[in-house]
mmCIF file of C-alpha atoms and ligand atoms in Angstrom:
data_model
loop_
_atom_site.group_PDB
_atom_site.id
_atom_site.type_symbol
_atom_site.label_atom_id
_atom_site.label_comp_id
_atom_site.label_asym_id
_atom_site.label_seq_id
_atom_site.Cartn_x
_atom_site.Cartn_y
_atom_site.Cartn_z
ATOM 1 C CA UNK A 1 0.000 0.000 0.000
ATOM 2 C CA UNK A 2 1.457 3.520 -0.870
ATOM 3 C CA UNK A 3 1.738 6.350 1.468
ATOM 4 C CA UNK A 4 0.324 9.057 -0.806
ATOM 5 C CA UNK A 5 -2.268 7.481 -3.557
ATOM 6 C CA UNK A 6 -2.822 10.418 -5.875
ATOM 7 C CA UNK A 7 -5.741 9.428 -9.192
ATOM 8 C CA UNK A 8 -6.541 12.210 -11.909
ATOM 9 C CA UNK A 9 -5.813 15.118 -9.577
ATOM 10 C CA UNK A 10 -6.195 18.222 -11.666
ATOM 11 C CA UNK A 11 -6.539 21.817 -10.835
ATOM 12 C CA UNK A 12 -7.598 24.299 -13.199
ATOM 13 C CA UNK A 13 -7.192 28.093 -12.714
ATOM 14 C CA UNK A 14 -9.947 30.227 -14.057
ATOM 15 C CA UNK A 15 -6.703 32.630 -15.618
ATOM 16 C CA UNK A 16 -3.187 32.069 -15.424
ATOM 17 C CA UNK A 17 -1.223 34.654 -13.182
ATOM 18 C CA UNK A 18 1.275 36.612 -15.225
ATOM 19 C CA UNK A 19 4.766 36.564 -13.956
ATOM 20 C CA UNK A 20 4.242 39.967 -12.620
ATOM 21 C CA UNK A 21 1.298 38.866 -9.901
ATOM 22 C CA UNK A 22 -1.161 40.370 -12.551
ATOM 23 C CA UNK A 23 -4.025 38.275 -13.728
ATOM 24 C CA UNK A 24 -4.149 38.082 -17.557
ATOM 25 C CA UNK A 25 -7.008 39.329 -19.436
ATOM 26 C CA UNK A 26 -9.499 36.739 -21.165
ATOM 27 C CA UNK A 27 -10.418 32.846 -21.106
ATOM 28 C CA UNK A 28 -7.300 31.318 -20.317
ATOM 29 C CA UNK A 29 -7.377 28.941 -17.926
ATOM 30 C CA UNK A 30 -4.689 27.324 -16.458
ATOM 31 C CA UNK A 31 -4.646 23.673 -16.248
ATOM 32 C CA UNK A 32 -1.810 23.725 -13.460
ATOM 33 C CA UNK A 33 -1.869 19.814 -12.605
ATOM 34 C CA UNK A 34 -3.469 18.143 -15.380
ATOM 35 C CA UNK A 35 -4.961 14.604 -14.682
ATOM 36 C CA UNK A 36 -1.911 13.033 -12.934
ATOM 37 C CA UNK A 37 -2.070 9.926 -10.996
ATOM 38 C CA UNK A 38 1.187 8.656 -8.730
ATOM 39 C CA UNK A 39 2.357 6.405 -5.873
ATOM 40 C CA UNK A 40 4.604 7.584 -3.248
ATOM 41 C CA UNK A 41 6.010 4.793 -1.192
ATOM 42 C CA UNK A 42 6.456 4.985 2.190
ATOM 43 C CA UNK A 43 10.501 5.692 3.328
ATOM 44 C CA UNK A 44 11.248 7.320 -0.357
ATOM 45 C CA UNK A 45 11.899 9.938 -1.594
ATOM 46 C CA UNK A 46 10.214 11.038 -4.676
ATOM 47 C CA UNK A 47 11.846 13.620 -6.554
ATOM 48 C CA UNK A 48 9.929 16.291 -8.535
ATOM 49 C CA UNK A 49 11.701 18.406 -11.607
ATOM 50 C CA UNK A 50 10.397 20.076 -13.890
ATOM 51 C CA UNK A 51 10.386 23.905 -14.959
ATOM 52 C CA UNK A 52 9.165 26.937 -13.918
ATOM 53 C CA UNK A 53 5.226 26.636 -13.916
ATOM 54 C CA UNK A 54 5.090 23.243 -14.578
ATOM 55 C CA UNK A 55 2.835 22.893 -11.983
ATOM 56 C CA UNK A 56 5.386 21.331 -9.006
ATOM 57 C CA UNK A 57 4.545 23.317 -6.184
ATOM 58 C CA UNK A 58 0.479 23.458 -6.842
ATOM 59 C CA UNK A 59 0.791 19.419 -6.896
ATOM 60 C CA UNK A 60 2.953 19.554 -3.467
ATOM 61 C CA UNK A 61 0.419 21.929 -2.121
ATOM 62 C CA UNK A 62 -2.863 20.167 -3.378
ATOM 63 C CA UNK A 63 -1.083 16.875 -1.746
ATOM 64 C CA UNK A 64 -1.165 18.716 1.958
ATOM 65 C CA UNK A 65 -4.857 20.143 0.945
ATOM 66 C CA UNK A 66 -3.175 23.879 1.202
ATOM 67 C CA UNK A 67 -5.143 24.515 -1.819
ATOM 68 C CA UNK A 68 -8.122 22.307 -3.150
ATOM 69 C CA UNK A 69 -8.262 20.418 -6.549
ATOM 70 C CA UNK A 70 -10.377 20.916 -9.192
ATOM 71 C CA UNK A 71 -10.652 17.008 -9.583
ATOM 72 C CA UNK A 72 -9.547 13.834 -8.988
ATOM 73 C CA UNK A 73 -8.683 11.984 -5.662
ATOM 74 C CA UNK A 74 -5.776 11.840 -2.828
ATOM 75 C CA UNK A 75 -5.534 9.004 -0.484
ATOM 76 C CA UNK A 76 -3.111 8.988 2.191
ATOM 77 C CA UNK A 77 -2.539 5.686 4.146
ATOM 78 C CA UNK A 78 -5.394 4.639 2.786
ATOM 79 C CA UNK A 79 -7.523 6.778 3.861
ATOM 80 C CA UNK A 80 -9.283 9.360 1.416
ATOM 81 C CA UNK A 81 -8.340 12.925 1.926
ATOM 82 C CA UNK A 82 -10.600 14.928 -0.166
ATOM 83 C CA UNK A 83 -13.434 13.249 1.912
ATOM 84 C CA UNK A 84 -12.118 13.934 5.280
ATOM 85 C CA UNK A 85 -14.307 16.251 7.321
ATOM 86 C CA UNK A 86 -12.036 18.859 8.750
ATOM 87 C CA UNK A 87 -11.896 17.518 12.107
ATOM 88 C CA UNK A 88 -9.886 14.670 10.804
ATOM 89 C CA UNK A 89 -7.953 16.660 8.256
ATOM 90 C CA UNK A 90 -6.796 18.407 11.419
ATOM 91 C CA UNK A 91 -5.236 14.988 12.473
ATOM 92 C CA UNK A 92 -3.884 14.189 8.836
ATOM 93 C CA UNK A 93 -2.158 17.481 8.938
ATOM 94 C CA UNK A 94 0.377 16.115 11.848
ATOM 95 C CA UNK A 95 1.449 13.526 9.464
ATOM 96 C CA UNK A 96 2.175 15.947 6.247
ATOM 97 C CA UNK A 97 4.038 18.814 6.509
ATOM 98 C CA UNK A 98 5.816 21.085 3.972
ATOM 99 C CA UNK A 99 9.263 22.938 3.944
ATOM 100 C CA UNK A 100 9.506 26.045 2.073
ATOM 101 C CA UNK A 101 12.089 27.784 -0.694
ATOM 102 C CA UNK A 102 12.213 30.831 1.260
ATOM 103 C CA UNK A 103 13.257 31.001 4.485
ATOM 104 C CA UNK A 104 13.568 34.495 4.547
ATOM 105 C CA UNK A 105 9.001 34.196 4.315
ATOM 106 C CA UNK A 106 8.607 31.328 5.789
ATOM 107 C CA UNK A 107 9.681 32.694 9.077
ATOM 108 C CA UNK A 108 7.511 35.205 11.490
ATOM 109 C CA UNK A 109 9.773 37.863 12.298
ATOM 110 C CA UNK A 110 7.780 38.511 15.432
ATOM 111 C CA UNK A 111 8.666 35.146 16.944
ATOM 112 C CA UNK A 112 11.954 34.004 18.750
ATOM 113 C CA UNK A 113 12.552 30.565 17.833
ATOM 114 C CA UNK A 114 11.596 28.639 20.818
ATOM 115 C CA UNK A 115 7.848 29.994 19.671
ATOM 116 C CA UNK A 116 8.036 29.468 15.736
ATOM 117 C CA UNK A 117 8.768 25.898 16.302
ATOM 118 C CA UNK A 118 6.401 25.418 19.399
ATOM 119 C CA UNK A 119 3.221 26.884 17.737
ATOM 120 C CA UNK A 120 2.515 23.050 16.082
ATOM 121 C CA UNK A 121 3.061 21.275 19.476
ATOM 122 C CA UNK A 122 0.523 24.357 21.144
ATOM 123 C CA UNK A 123 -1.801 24.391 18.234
ATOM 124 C CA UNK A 124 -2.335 20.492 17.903
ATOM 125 C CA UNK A 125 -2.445 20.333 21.499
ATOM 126 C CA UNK A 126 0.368 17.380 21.270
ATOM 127 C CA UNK A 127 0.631 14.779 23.332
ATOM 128 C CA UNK A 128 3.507 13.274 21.514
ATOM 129 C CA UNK A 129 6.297 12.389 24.572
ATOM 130 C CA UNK A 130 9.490 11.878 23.776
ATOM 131 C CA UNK A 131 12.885 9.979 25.017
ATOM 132 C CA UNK A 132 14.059 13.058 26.171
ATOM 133 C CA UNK A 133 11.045 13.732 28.455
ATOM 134 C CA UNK A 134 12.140 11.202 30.379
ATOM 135 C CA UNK A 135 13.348 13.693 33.111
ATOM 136 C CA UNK A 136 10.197 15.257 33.405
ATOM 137 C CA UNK A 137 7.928 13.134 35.149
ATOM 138 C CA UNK A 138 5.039 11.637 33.768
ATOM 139 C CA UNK A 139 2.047 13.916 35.891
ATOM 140 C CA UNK A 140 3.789 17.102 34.984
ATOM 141 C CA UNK A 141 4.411 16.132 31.292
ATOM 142 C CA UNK A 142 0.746 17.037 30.386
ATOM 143 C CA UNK A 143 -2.026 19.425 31.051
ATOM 144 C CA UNK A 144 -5.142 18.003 32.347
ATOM 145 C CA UNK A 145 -6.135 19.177 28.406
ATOM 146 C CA UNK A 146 -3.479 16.756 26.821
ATOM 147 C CA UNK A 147 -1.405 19.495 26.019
ATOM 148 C CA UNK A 148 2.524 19.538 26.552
ATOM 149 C CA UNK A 149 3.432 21.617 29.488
ATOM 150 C CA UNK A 150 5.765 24.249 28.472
ATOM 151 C CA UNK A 151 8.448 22.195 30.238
ATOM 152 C CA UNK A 152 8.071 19.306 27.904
ATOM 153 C CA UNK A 153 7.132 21.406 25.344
ATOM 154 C CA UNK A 154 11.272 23.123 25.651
ATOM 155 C CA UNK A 155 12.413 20.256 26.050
ATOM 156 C CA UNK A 156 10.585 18.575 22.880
ATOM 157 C CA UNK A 157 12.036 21.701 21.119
ATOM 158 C CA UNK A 158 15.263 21.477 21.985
ATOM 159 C CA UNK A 159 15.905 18.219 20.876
ATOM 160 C CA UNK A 160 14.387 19.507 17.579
ATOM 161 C CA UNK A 161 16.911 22.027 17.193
ATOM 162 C CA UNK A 162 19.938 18.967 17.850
ATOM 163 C CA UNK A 163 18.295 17.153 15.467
ATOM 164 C CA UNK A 164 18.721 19.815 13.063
ATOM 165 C CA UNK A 165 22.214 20.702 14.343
ATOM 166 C CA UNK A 166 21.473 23.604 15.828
ATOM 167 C CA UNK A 167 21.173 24.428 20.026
ATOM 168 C CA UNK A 168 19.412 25.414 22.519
ATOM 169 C CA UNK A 169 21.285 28.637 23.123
ATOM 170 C CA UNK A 170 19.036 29.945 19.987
ATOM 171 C CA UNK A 171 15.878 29.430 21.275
ATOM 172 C CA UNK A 172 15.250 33.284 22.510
ATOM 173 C CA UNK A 173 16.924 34.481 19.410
ATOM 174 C CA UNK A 174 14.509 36.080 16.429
ATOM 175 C CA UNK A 175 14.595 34.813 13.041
ATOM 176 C CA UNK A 176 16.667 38.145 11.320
ATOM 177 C CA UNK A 177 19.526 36.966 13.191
ATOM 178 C CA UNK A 178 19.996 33.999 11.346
ATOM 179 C CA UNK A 179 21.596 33.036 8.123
ATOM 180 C CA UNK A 180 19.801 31.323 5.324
ATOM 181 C CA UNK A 181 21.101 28.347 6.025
ATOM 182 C CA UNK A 182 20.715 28.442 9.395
ATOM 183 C CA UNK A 183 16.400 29.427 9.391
ATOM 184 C CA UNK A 184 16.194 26.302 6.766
ATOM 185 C CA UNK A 185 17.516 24.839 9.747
ATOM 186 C CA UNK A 186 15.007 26.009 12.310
ATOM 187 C CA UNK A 187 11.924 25.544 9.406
ATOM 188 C CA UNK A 188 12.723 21.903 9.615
ATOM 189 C CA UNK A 189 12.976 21.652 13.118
ATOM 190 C CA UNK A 190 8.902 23.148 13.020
ATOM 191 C CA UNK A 191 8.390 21.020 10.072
ATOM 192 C CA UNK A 192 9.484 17.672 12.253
ATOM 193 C CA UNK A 193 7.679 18.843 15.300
ATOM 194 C CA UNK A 194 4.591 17.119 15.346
ATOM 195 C CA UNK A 195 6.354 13.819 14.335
ATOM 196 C CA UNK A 196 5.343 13.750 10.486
ATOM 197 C CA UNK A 197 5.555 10.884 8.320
ATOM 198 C CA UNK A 198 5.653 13.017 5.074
ATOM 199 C CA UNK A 199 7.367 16.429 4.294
ATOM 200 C CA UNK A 200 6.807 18.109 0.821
ATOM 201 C CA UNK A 201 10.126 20.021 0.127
ATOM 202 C CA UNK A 202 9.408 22.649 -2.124
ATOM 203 C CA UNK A 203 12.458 24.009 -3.419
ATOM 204 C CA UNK A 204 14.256 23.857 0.014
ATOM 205 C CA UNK A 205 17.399 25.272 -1.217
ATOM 206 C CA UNK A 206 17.024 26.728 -4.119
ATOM 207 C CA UNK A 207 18.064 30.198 -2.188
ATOM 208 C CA UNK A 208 20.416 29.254 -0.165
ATOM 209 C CA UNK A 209 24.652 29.085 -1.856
ATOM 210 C CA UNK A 210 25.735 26.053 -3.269
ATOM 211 C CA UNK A 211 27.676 24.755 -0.446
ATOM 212 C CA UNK A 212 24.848 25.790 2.214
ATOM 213 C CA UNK A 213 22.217 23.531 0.145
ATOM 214 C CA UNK A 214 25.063 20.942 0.320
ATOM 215 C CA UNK A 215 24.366 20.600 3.904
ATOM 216 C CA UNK A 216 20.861 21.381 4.114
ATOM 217 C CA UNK A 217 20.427 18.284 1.972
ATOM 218 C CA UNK A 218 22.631 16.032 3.570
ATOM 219 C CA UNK A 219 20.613 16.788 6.615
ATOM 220 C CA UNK A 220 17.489 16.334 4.767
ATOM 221 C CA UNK A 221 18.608 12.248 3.937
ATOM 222 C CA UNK A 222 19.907 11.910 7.694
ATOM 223 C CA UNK A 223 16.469 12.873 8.880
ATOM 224 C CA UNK A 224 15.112 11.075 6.658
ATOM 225 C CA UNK A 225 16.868 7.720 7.407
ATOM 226 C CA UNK A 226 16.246 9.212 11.335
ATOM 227 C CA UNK A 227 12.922 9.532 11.227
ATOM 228 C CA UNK A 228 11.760 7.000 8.736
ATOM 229 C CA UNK A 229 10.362 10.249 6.654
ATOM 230 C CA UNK A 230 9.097 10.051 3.330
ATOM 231 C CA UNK A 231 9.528 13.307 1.199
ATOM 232 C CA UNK A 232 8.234 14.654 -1.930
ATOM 233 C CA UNK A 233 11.130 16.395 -2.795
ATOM 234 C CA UNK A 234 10.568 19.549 -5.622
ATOM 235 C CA UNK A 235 13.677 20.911 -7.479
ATOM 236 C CA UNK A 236 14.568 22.452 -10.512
ATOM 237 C CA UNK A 237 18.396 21.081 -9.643
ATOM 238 C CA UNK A 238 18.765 17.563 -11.230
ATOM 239 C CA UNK A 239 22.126 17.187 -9.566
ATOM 240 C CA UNK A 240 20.273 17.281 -6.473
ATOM 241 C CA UNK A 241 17.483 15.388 -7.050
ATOM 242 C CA UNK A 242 19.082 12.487 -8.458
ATOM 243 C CA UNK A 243 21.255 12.622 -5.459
ATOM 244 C CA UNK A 244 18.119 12.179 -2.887
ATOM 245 C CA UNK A 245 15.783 10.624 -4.884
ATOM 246 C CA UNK A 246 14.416 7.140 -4.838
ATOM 247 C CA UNK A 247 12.656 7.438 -8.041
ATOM 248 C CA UNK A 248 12.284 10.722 -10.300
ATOM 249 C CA UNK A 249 8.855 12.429 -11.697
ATOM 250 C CA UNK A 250 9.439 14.861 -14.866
ATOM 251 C CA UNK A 251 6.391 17.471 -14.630
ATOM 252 C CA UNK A 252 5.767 19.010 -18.112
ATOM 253 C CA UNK A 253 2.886 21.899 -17.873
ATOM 254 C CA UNK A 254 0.929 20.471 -15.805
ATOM 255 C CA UNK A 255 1.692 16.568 -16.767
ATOM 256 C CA UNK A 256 3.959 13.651 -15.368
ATOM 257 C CA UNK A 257 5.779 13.022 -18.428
ATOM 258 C CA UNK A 258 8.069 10.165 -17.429
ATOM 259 C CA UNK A 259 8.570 8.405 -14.109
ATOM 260 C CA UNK A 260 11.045 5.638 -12.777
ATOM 261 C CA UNK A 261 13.601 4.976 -10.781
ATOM 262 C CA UNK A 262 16.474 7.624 -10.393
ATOM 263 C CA UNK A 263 18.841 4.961 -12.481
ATOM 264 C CA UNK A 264 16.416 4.349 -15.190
ATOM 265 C CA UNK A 265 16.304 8.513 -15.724
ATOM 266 C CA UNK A 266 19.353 9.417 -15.607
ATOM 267 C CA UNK A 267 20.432 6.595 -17.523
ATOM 268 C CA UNK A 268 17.507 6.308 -20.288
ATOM 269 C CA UNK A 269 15.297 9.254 -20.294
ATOM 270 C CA UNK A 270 12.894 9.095 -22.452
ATOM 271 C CA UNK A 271 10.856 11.975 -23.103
ATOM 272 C CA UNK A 272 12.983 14.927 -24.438
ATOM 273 C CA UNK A 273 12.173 17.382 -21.971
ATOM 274 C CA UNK A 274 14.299 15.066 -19.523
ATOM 275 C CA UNK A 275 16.838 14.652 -21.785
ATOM 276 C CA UNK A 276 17.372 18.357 -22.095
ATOM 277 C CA UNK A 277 17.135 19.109 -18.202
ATOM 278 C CA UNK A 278 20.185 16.172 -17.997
ATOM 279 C CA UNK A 279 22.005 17.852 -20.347
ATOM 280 C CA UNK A 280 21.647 21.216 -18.918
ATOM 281 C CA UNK A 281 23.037 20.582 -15.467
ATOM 282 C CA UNK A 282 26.608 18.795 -15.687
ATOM 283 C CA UNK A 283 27.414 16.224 -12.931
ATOM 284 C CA UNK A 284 27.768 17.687 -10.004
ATOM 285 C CA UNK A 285 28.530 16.261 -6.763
ATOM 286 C CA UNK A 286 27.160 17.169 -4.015
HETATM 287 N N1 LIG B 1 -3.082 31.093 -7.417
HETATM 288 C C1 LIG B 1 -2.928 30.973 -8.732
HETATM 289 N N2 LIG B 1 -3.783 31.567 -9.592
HETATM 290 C C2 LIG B 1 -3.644 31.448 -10.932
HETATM 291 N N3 LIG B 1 -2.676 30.714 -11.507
HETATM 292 C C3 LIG B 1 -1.797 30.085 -10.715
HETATM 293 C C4 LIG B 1 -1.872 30.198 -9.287
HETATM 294 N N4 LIG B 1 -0.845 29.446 -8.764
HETATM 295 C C5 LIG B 1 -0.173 28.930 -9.804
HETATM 296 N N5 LIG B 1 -0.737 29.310 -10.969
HETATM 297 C C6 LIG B 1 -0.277 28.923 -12.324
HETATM 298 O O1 LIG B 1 -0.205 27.501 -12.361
HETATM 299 C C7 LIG B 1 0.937 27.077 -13.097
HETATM 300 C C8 LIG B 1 1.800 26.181 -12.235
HETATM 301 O O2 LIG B 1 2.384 26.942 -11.190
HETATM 302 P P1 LIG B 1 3.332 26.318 -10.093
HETATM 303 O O3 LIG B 1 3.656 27.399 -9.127
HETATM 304 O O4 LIG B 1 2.702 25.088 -9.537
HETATM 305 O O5 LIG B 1 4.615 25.918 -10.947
HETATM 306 P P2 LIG B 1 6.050 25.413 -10.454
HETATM 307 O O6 LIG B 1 6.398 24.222 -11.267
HETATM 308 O O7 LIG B 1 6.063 25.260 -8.972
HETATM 309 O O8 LIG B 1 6.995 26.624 -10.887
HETATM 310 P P3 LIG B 1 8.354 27.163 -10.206
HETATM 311 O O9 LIG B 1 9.421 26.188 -10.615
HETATM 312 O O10 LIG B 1 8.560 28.508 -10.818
HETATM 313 O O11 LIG B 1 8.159 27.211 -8.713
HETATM 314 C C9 LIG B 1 1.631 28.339 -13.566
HETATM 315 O O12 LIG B 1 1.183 28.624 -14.870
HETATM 316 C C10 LIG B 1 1.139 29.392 -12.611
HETATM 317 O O13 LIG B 1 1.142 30.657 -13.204
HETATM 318 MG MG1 LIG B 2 7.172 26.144 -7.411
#
């Protein structure tokens, strides 16, 4: 059984928006993910390339049920998302969570970190203990509400930050005094907070220098083998993708093109749009 079960999900856009945030004049409607069906297997990582308004990041988004489809059907663990009520959307949303290009947005400025990567544990009213709460004792680790007490809850968050390599000498610190690197960091560390199963990576370091991605993905596949995440992993960066990924989608406006394992490809791509994003982006290590 797949993780993510994903039949004829389409969403159409009643206009396209121009690259200037404009909406362009007349019917033109933008079929952003057209009709695509996929399988995402639970502990892989399923990399997503294609270019720039191919539709990547509305089919990450319409995955998590950020934004709805126009069509077609999402099923994750087997149970059908479109038709959950929002009560247990509410509890599907601990399992899926996304990481953002931008960590410069993604951010509240107002926040010092210990709060930014709280607010899941306080919103979802978590009762997920931990190893490390094993110094707190069990009466005091939760309110009479189920909620983490805000020992448990510091605690919980600074073992996030360690997993992300970061500390807890942060955790009063604001967000503008971090690099980029560094607030990818502390995005994950939210992202992993209620325990997901399934990140979407949108892109996650795209902004960030070529040797700071480096590590940001090499963190990415320790959490992953960590954790026992599975990630949807969006990039325009085939050196990068084929580095992390299990098997590779090619998204073509709005279409899954060609899909296979990361070998098959790299080594036999088929459709030409493939072939020319291989032989735009030299081997890299990473
Ligand atoms: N809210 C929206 N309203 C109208 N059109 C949209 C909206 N969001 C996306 N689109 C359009 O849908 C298409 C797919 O966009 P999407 O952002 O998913 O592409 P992408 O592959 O993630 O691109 P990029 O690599 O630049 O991030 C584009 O034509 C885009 O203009
Ligand atoms: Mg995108």
């Amino acid at each position: 059984m797949p993780l993510v079960e994903i039949r004829s999900l389409t969403k159409i856009y009643p206009q396209g928006e121009s690259m200037l945030g404009g909406k362009s004049r007349g019917k033109n409607e933008v079929r952003a993910v057209d009709d695509v069906s996929l399988d995402i297997h639970s502990g892989e990582t399923l990399g997503l390339v294609g270019e720039s308004g191919s539709g990547k990041s509305t089919l990450g988004r319409l995955i998590l049920r950020l934004i709805e489809p126009t069509s077609g059907s999402i099923r994750f663990e087997d149970r059908d998302l479109l038709g959950a009520s929002s009560g247990e959307m509410r509890r599907q949303r601990r399992d899926m969570q996304i990481i953002f290009q931008d960590p410069f947005a993604s951010l509240d400025p107002r926040f010092r970190v210990e709060d930014i990567i709280a607010e899941p544990l306080i919103i979802h009213g978590n009762s997920h203990g931990s190893a490390n709460d094993a110094d707190v004792p069990p009466s005091s680790r939760f309110s009479r509400q189920g909620a983490l007490t805000s020992r448990a809850r510091r605690a919980r968050v600074v073992e996030l930050l360690r997993a992300v390599g970061l500390d807890e000498s942060i955790l009063q610190r604001f967000p503008h005094e971090f690099s980029g690197g560094q607030r990818q960091r502390i995005g994950i560390a939210r992202a992993l907070a209620l325990r997901p199963k399934f990140i979407v990576a949108d892109e996650p370091v795209s902004a960030l220098d070529v040797s700071v991605g480096a590590q940001i993905v090499n963190l990415l596949a320790q959490l992953q083998r960590d954790f026992g995440l599975t990630y949807l992993f969006i990039s325009h960066s085939m050196p990068v993708v084929r580095y992390l990924s299990t098997r590779i989608a090619v998204m073509y406006r709005g279409k899954i093109v060609e899909m296979g394992t990361t070998g098959q490809i790299v080594e036999r791509p088929q459709h030409p749009y493939t072939r020319s994003l291989l032989e735009a982006t030299p081997e890299v290590a990473v």
